[in-house]
Coordinates of C-alpha atoms in Angstrom, one line a residue:
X1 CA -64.0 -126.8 46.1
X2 CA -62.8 -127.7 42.4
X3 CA -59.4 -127.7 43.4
X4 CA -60.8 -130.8 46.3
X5 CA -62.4 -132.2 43.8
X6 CA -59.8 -132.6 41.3
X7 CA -57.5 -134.1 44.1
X8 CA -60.1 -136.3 44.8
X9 CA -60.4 -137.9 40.8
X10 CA -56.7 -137.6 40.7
X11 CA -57.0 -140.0 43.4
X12 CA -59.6 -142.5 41.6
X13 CA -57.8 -141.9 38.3
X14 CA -54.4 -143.8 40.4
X15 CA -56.9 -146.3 41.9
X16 CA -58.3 -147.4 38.6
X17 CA -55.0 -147.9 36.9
X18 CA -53.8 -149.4 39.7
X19 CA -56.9 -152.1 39.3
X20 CA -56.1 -152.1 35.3
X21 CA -52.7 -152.9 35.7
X22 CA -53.1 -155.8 38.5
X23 CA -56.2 -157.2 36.1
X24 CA -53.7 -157.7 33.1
X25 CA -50.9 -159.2 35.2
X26 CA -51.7 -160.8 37.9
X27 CA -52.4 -164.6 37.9
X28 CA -55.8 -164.9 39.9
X29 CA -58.5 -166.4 38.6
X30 CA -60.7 -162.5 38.0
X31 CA -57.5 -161.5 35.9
X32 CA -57.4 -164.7 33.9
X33 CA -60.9 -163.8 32.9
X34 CA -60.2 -160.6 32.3
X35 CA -57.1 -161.3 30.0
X36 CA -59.2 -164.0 28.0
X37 CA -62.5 -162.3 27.7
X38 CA -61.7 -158.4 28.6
X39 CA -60.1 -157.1 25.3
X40 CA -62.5 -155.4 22.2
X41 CA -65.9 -154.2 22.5
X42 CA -68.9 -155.7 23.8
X43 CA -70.0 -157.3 20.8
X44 CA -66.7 -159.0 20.3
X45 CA -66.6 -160.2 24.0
X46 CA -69.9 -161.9 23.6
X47 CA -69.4 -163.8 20.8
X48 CA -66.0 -165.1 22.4
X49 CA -67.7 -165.8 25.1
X50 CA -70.6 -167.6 23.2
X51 CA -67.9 -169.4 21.4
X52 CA -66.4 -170.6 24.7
X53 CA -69.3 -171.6 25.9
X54 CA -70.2 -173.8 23.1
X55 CA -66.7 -175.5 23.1
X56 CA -67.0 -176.1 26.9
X57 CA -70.7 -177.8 25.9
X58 CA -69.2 -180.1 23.4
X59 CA -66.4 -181.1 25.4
X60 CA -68.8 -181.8 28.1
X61 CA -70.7 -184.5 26.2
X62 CA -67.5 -185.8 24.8
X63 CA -66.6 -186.6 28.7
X64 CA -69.7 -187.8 29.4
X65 CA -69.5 -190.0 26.2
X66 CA -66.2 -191.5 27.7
X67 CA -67.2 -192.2 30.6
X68 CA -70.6 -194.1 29.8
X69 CA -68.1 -196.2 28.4
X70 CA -65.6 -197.1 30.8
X71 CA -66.2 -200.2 33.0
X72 CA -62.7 -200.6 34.6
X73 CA -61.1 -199.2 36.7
X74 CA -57.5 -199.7 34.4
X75 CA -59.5 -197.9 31.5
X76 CA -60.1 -195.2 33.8
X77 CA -56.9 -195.3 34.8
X78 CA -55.6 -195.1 30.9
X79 CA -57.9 -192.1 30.1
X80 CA -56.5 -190.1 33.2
X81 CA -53.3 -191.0 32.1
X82 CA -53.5 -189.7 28.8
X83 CA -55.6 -186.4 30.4
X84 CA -53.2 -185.9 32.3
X85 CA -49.9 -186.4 29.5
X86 CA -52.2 -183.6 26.6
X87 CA -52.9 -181.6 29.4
X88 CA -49.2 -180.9 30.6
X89 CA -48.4 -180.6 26.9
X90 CA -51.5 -178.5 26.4
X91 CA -49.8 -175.9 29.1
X92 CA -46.5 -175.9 27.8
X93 CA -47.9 -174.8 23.9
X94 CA -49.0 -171.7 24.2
X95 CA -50.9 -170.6 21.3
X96 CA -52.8 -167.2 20.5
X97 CA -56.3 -168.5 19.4
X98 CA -55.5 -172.3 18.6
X99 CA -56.4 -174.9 20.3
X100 CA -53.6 -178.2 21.1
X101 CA -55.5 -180.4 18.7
X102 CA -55.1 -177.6 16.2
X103 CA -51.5 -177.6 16.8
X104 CA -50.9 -181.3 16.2
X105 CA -52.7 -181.2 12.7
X106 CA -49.8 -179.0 11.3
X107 CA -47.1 -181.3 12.3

């Protein structure tokens, strides 16, 4: 009976890495999560995830701010524009912990 038993956490032992591995390399949206928020303990992931949370809150307003103040539909046009030009740069700098706006006040 141990010897079955061992077999059987030998099995979930290969399952579970198999799940840890996947988590840290694949690309869905679970791992992204994972490779953002996952690492340290349990106080650390809270706070980064307080921290997130309160960026996502102020860039919320922000938004909201811009939009109460477009009335055409070429500023809209202009702001989605622009969106769109930081965002593609925003993906092509890849910084550990800095934002892009953080990266364009040391050049």
């Amino acid at each position: 009976m141990v010897k079955r038993i061992e077999a059987a956490l030998q099995v979930k032992i290969g399952l579970l890495n198999r799940d840890y591995q996947s988590m840290q390399n694949d690309n869905d949206i679970k791992s992204m999560i994972w490779q953002r928020f996952g690492s340290g303990s349990k106080a650390y992931c809270a706070k980064d995830l307080a921290q997130y949370a309160d960026v996502l809150t102020i860039e919320t307003e922000e938004l909201l701010a811009k939009m109460a103040k477009i009335k055409t539909v070429q500023a809209l046009q202009m702001e989605l524009k622009q969106r769109s030009r930081r965002r593609s740069l925003h993906d092509i700098a890849m910084f550990d912990g800095e934002t892009f706006d953080e990266f364009w006040q040391y050049k």
